[in-house]
Short mmCIF file of C-alpha atoms and ligand atoms in Angstrom, two decimals:
data_model
loop_
_atom_site.label_atom_id
_atom_site.label_comp_id
_atom_site.label_asym_id
_atom_site.label_seq_id
_atom_site.Cartn_x
_atom_site.Cartn_y
_atom_site.Cartn_z
CA MET A 1299 27.81 -30.01 20.31
CA SER A 1300 29.53 -29.09 23.62
CA LYS A 1301 27.40 -28.12 26.60
CA SER A 1302 28.07 -24.39 26.48
CA SER A 1303 27.99 -24.13 22.68
CA LEU A 1304 24.33 -25.17 22.80
CA LEU A 1305 23.51 -21.64 23.99
CA SER A 1306 26.09 -19.77 21.94
CA ALA A 1307 24.85 -20.73 18.48
CA PRO A 1308 24.83 -17.60 16.26
CA THR A 1309 21.46 -18.41 14.66
CA PRO A 1310 18.10 -19.18 16.29
CA LEU A 1311 17.72 -22.83 17.28
CA VAL A 1312 14.52 -24.83 16.94
CA MET A 1313 13.59 -26.79 20.08
CA GLY A 1314 11.05 -29.55 19.45
CA VAL A 1315 8.50 -30.43 22.12
CA LEU A 1316 8.23 -34.09 23.11
CA ASN A 1317 5.77 -34.43 25.97
CA VAL A 1318 5.39 -37.85 27.55
CA THR A 1319 2.39 -37.02 29.69
CA PRO A 1320 -0.96 -38.74 29.26
CA ASP A 1321 -2.85 -35.44 29.61
CA SER A 1322 -0.66 -33.04 27.71
CA PHE A 1323 -2.70 -30.26 26.10
CA SER A 1324 -1.52 -30.73 22.58
CA ASP A 1325 0.08 -33.95 21.39
CA GLY A 1326 1.34 -35.55 24.60
CA ALA A 1327 -1.21 -38.32 24.70
CA LYS A 1328 0.02 -39.57 21.35
CA TYR A 1329 3.58 -39.91 22.65
CA HIS A 1330 2.87 -41.58 25.97
CA HIS A 1331 4.35 -44.86 24.80
CA LEU A 1332 8.09 -45.18 24.49
CA ASP A 1333 8.22 -46.44 20.93
CA LEU A 1334 5.90 -43.77 19.60
CA ALA A 1335 7.85 -41.08 21.41
CA ALA A 1336 11.16 -42.38 20.03
CA LYS A 1337 9.64 -42.45 16.55
CA ARG A 1338 8.56 -38.82 16.88
CA ALA A 1339 12.09 -37.92 18.08
CA LEU A 1340 13.54 -39.53 14.96
CA GLN A 1341 11.07 -37.64 12.78
CA MET A 1342 12.00 -34.34 14.44
CA ILE A 1343 15.68 -35.07 13.78
CA GLU A 1344 14.91 -35.69 10.09
CA GLU A 1345 13.02 -32.38 10.09
CA GLY A 1346 16.10 -30.50 11.33
CA VAL A 1347 15.42 -30.04 15.04
CA ASP A 1348 18.30 -28.57 17.07
CA ILE A 1349 17.20 -29.60 20.58
CA ILE A 1350 14.49 -32.02 21.73
CA ASP A 1351 12.69 -30.94 24.92
CA ILE A 1352 11.40 -33.97 26.82
CA GLY A 1353 8.84 -33.42 29.57
CA GLY A 1354 7.06 -35.84 31.91
CA GLU A 1355 5.07 -33.29 33.92
CA SER A 1356 2.24 -31.44 32.24
CA THR A 1357 2.49 -27.70 32.89
CA ARG A 1358 -0.57 -26.70 30.90
CA PRO A 1359 -3.05 -24.44 32.73
CA GLY A 1360 -5.02 -26.48 35.27
CA ALA A 1361 -2.58 -29.41 35.38
CA SER A 1362 -1.73 -31.09 38.70
CA GLU A 1363 1.79 -32.00 39.72
CA VAL A 1364 3.16 -35.47 39.06
CA GLU A 1365 4.90 -37.77 41.57
CA LEU A 1366 8.67 -38.10 41.30
CA ASP A 1367 8.65 -41.84 40.52
CA GLU A 1368 6.10 -41.42 37.78
CA GLU A 1369 8.01 -38.54 36.19
CA LEU A 1370 11.26 -40.54 36.27
CA LYS A 1371 9.49 -43.54 34.69
CA ARG A 1372 8.19 -41.37 31.86
CA VAL A 1373 11.38 -39.56 30.89
CA VAL A 1374 14.48 -41.61 31.74
CA PRO A 1375 13.87 -44.63 29.43
CA LEU A 1376 13.05 -42.25 26.57
CA ILE A 1377 16.22 -40.21 27.08
CA GLU A 1378 18.27 -43.43 27.17
CA LYS A 1379 16.65 -44.49 23.92
CA ILE A 1380 17.15 -41.27 21.96
CA ALA A 1381 20.44 -39.94 23.39
CA PRO A 1382 22.46 -42.25 21.10
CA LEU A 1383 20.86 -40.50 18.10
CA GLY A 1384 23.15 -37.57 18.91
CA VAL A 1385 20.68 -34.68 19.04
CA PRO A 1386 20.92 -32.45 22.15
CA ILE A 1387 18.12 -33.18 24.63
CA SER A 1388 16.70 -30.83 27.24
CA ILE A 1389 14.76 -32.12 30.21
CA ASP A 1390 11.67 -30.12 31.09
CA THR A 1391 11.42 -30.54 34.86
CA SER A 1392 11.53 -28.66 38.17
CA LYS A 1393 12.65 -31.63 40.27
CA PRO A 1394 16.37 -31.91 41.10
CA GLU A 1395 16.17 -35.73 41.16
CA VAL A 1396 14.77 -35.75 37.61
CA MET A 1397 17.42 -33.25 36.49
CA ARG A 1398 20.20 -35.52 37.77
CA ALA A 1399 18.71 -38.74 36.37
CA ALA A 1400 18.02 -37.12 32.99
CA ILE A 1401 21.50 -35.64 32.57
CA ASN A 1402 23.05 -38.95 33.67
CA ALA A 1403 20.87 -40.73 31.09
CA GLY A 1404 22.22 -38.50 28.30
CA ALA A 1405 20.28 -35.20 28.36
CA HIS A 1406 22.32 -32.02 27.82
CA MET A 1407 20.25 -29.21 29.30
CA VAL A 1408 17.60 -28.44 31.95
CA ASN A 1409 14.45 -26.50 31.06
CA ASP A 1410 12.74 -25.38 34.26
CA VAL A 1411 9.43 -23.52 34.17
CA ARG A 1412 10.01 -22.76 37.88
CA ALA A 1413 13.44 -21.20 37.24
CA LEU A 1414 15.28 -23.50 39.72
CA GLN A 1415 13.22 -22.26 42.69
CA GLU A 1416 12.44 -25.76 44.03
CA ASN A 1417 14.62 -26.98 46.92
CA GLY A 1418 17.93 -28.35 45.69
CA ALA A 1419 17.38 -27.41 42.05
CA ILE A 1420 20.10 -24.74 41.81
CA ASP A 1421 22.59 -27.05 43.54
CA ALA A 1422 21.74 -29.88 41.15
CA VAL A 1423 22.36 -27.75 38.04
CA ALA A 1424 25.53 -26.22 39.55
CA GLU A 1425 26.87 -29.74 40.17
CA LEU A 1426 25.79 -31.08 36.79
CA GLY A 1427 27.42 -28.12 34.99
CA CYS A 1428 24.81 -28.18 32.24
CA PRO A 1429 22.98 -25.37 30.40
CA VAL A 1430 19.67 -24.29 31.94
CA CYS A 1431 16.62 -22.32 30.86
CA LEU A 1432 15.07 -20.17 33.61
CA MET A 1433 11.42 -19.43 32.87
CA HIS A 1434 9.08 -16.86 34.44
CA MET A 1435 5.72 -18.05 35.77
CA GLN A 1436 3.23 -16.18 37.94
CA GLY A 1437 1.59 -18.74 40.27
CA GLN A 1438 1.47 -22.47 39.62
CA PRO A 1439 0.03 -24.34 36.60
CA ARG A 1440 -3.14 -25.44 38.42
CA THR A 1441 -4.33 -21.86 39.05
CA MET A 1442 -1.99 -19.52 37.14
CA GLN A 1443 -4.55 -18.38 34.56
CA ASN A 1444 -7.21 -17.44 37.13
CA ASN A 1445 -6.43 -13.75 37.32
CA PRO A 1446 -2.85 -12.86 36.37
CA GLU A 1447 -1.94 -9.32 37.40
CA TYR A 1448 1.01 -7.05 36.68
CA ILE A 1449 1.63 -3.31 36.80
CA ASP A 1450 4.32 -3.51 34.09
CA VAL A 1451 4.59 -7.08 32.81
CA VAL A 1452 7.80 -6.55 30.81
CA GLU A 1453 9.65 -4.88 33.71
CA GLU A 1454 8.39 -7.42 36.26
CA VAL A 1455 9.35 -10.43 34.15
CA ALA A 1456 12.78 -8.94 33.38
CA ASP A 1457 13.32 -8.15 37.05
CA PHE A 1458 12.38 -11.69 38.13
CA LEU A 1459 14.69 -13.25 35.54
CA ALA A 1460 17.58 -10.93 36.51
CA LYS A 1461 17.16 -12.02 40.15
CA ARG A 1462 17.12 -15.71 39.17
CA ILE A 1463 20.30 -15.26 37.10
CA THR A 1464 21.98 -13.67 40.13
CA ALA A 1465 20.77 -16.48 42.43
CA CYS A 1466 22.17 -19.07 40.01
CA THR A 1467 25.54 -17.43 39.42
CA ALA A 1468 25.92 -16.90 43.19
CA LYS A 1469 25.66 -20.69 43.58
CA GLY A 1470 28.32 -21.33 40.95
CA ILE A 1471 26.32 -21.70 37.71
CA ASP A 1472 28.29 -20.15 34.85
CA LYS A 1473 26.32 -17.29 33.24
CA ASP A 1474 27.29 -18.70 29.82
CA LEU A 1475 25.17 -21.75 30.66
CA ILE A 1476 21.98 -19.77 31.35
CA CYS A 1477 19.16 -18.75 29.03
CA VAL A 1478 15.87 -17.10 30.04
CA ASP A 1479 12.26 -17.31 28.95
CA PRO A 1480 9.36 -14.90 29.68
CA GLY A 1481 6.98 -17.86 29.99
CA PHE A 1482 4.23 -17.09 27.49
CA GLY A 1483 0.91 -18.33 28.88
CA PHE A 1484 2.26 -19.00 32.37
CA GLY A 1485 0.16 -16.67 34.51
CA LYS A 1486 -0.42 -14.14 31.71
CA SER A 1487 -3.43 -12.71 29.91
CA LEU A 1488 -3.45 -12.22 26.15
CA ALA A 1489 -2.47 -8.56 26.64
CA HIS A 1490 0.47 -9.58 28.86
CA ASN A 1491 1.65 -12.16 26.30
CA LEU A 1492 1.46 -9.68 23.42
CA SER A 1493 3.28 -7.02 25.39
CA LEU A 1494 6.07 -9.52 26.16
CA LEU A 1495 6.28 -10.58 22.51
CA ASN A 1496 6.40 -7.01 21.25
CA ASN A 1497 9.07 -6.09 23.81
CA LEU A 1498 11.03 -9.34 23.78
CA SER A 1499 14.23 -7.51 22.83
CA HIS A 1500 14.01 -5.78 26.23
CA LEU A 1501 15.18 -9.07 27.78
CA GLU A 1502 18.45 -8.89 25.84
CA LYS A 1503 19.70 -6.48 28.51
CA LEU A 1504 19.96 -9.52 30.82
CA GLY A 1505 23.00 -10.61 28.80
CA VAL A 1506 21.90 -14.20 28.16
CA PRO A 1507 20.04 -15.84 25.24
CA VAL A 1508 16.24 -15.68 25.23
CA LEU A 1509 14.02 -18.72 24.62
CA ALA A 1510 10.41 -18.24 23.47
CA GLY A 1511 7.62 -20.81 23.49
CA MET A 1512 4.22 -19.88 22.09
CA SER A 1513 3.54 -22.87 19.84
CA ARG A 1514 -0.17 -23.76 19.70
CA LYS A 1515 -0.83 -21.89 22.96
CA SER A 1516 -4.21 -20.52 23.95
CA MET A 1517 -3.07 -16.93 23.26
CA LEU A 1518 -3.12 -17.96 19.59
CA GLY A 1519 -6.57 -19.50 19.99
CA GLN A 1520 -7.77 -16.24 21.54
CA ILE A 1521 -6.50 -14.24 18.56
CA THR A 1522 -7.58 -16.60 15.75
CA GLY A 1523 -10.56 -18.42 17.28
CA LYS A 1524 -8.91 -21.70 16.18
CA ASP A 1525 -8.65 -25.00 18.06
CA VAL A 1526 -5.28 -26.22 19.27
CA ASN A 1527 -4.60 -28.39 16.21
CA GLU A 1528 -5.39 -25.53 13.82
CA ARG A 1529 -2.85 -23.06 15.12
CA LEU A 1530 0.08 -23.81 12.79
CA ALA A 1531 0.00 -20.53 10.87
CA ALA A 1532 -0.39 -18.52 14.06
CA SER A 1533 2.47 -20.47 15.70
CA LEU A 1534 4.75 -19.75 12.73
CA ALA A 1535 3.82 -16.07 12.80
CA VAL A 1536 4.80 -15.67 16.45
CA ALA A 1537 7.95 -17.77 15.96
CA LEU A 1538 9.09 -15.32 13.28
CA ILE A 1539 8.23 -12.27 15.40
CA ALA A 1540 10.16 -13.79 18.32
CA MET A 1541 13.23 -14.36 16.11
CA GLN A 1542 13.02 -10.81 14.78
CA ASN A 1543 12.83 -9.57 18.37
CA GLY A 1544 15.98 -11.46 19.34
CA ALA A 1545 14.90 -14.92 20.54
CA LYS A 1546 17.72 -17.44 20.16
CA ILE A 1547 15.71 -20.61 20.85
CA ILE A 1548 12.14 -21.20 19.68
CA ARG A 1549 10.22 -24.02 21.40
CA VAL A 1550 7.71 -25.60 19.02
CA HIS A 1551 5.57 -28.60 18.16
CA ASP A 1552 5.82 -28.12 14.38
CA VAL A 1553 9.52 -28.56 13.75
CA LYS A 1554 9.76 -28.86 9.97
CA GLU A 1555 7.67 -25.75 9.31
CA THR A 1556 9.52 -23.70 11.94
CA VAL A 1557 12.89 -24.75 10.49
CA ASP A 1558 11.68 -23.37 7.12
CA VAL A 1559 10.63 -20.10 8.77
CA ARG A 1560 14.00 -19.83 10.54
CA ASN A 1561 15.87 -20.50 7.29
CA VAL A 1562 13.87 -17.90 5.35
CA TYR A 1563 14.50 -15.41 8.17
CA LEU A 1564 18.27 -16.11 8.04
CA ALA A 1565 18.36 -15.86 4.25
CA ALA A 1566 16.65 -12.46 4.36
CA LEU A 1567 19.01 -11.27 7.10
CA SER A 1568 22.09 -12.17 5.09
CA ALA A 1569 20.95 -10.38 1.91
CA ASN A 1570 22.49 -7.05 0.86
C1 9MG B 1029 7.58 -26.81 29.36
N1 9MG B 1029 7.13 -25.61 28.69
C2 9MG B 1029 5.87 -25.36 28.22
N2 9MG B 1029 5.82 -24.14 27.68
C3 9MG B 1029 7.07 -23.62 27.80
C4 9MG B 1029 7.65 -22.40 27.44
O1 9MG B 1029 6.95 -21.43 26.86
N3 9MG B 1029 8.95 -22.20 27.70
C5 9MG B 1029 9.69 -23.17 28.31
N4 9MG B 1029 10.99 -22.91 28.55
N5 9MG B 1029 9.18 -24.34 28.68
C6 9MG B 1029 7.90 -24.55 28.43
#
């Protein structure tokens, strides 16, 4: 798949999460070791994943930042190991040095929860010429869930993302290489998350594909009362709602089940 065609696929893509952080909230600890992580990548490919999102910095609520050297050590060897398998890889990072090293090691796309606001990040992506996901976050992971506040969450998120698209295109990033993400759970209450989900199609006015990531997140625990490893059904429900509301990439832990949901959705869409 060419770099720009990654974001121009006509049907929703399934992005599989592969965290290589010791403290990741869901299944990161299991994939801290290179061989286990590579094995999980292979399994996701067999399950039909479209993009594998590799992250070496935990961004769960309360997480601290990770040093550059440590982040590089976590992600680069893994990218080198799985890039030859041929599946597109995105690198979940905010650090320009990690973006460069990851793309040079074989990753195809940058996924930045800080929307390229760190020093040098826009320049790095402009130079690399790769697709990028710009995500909205209010605050920083360590404190973002303390007391998130908005007057109109949908308008404010859309406005932030529009400004980030403009900042990126002004620095030479092709708009065709940009997708956006409202950042479910990143400085948002349950009411904010549900409002964003219900009004996701509002973001289509930005003229770029929308990525949605709600898999196993605490918003689903708040609704169902279930622990993180018991949120499969809830994760599939919100994945389907996101697709129906226009999301073009769905970021998930449970690849095989989400691929089934996507395929049922597409089959229903194509019926008379
Ligand atoms: C890294 N990461 C964790 N959650 C995410 C989400 O919802 N979207 C994106 N783009 N990245 C995420």
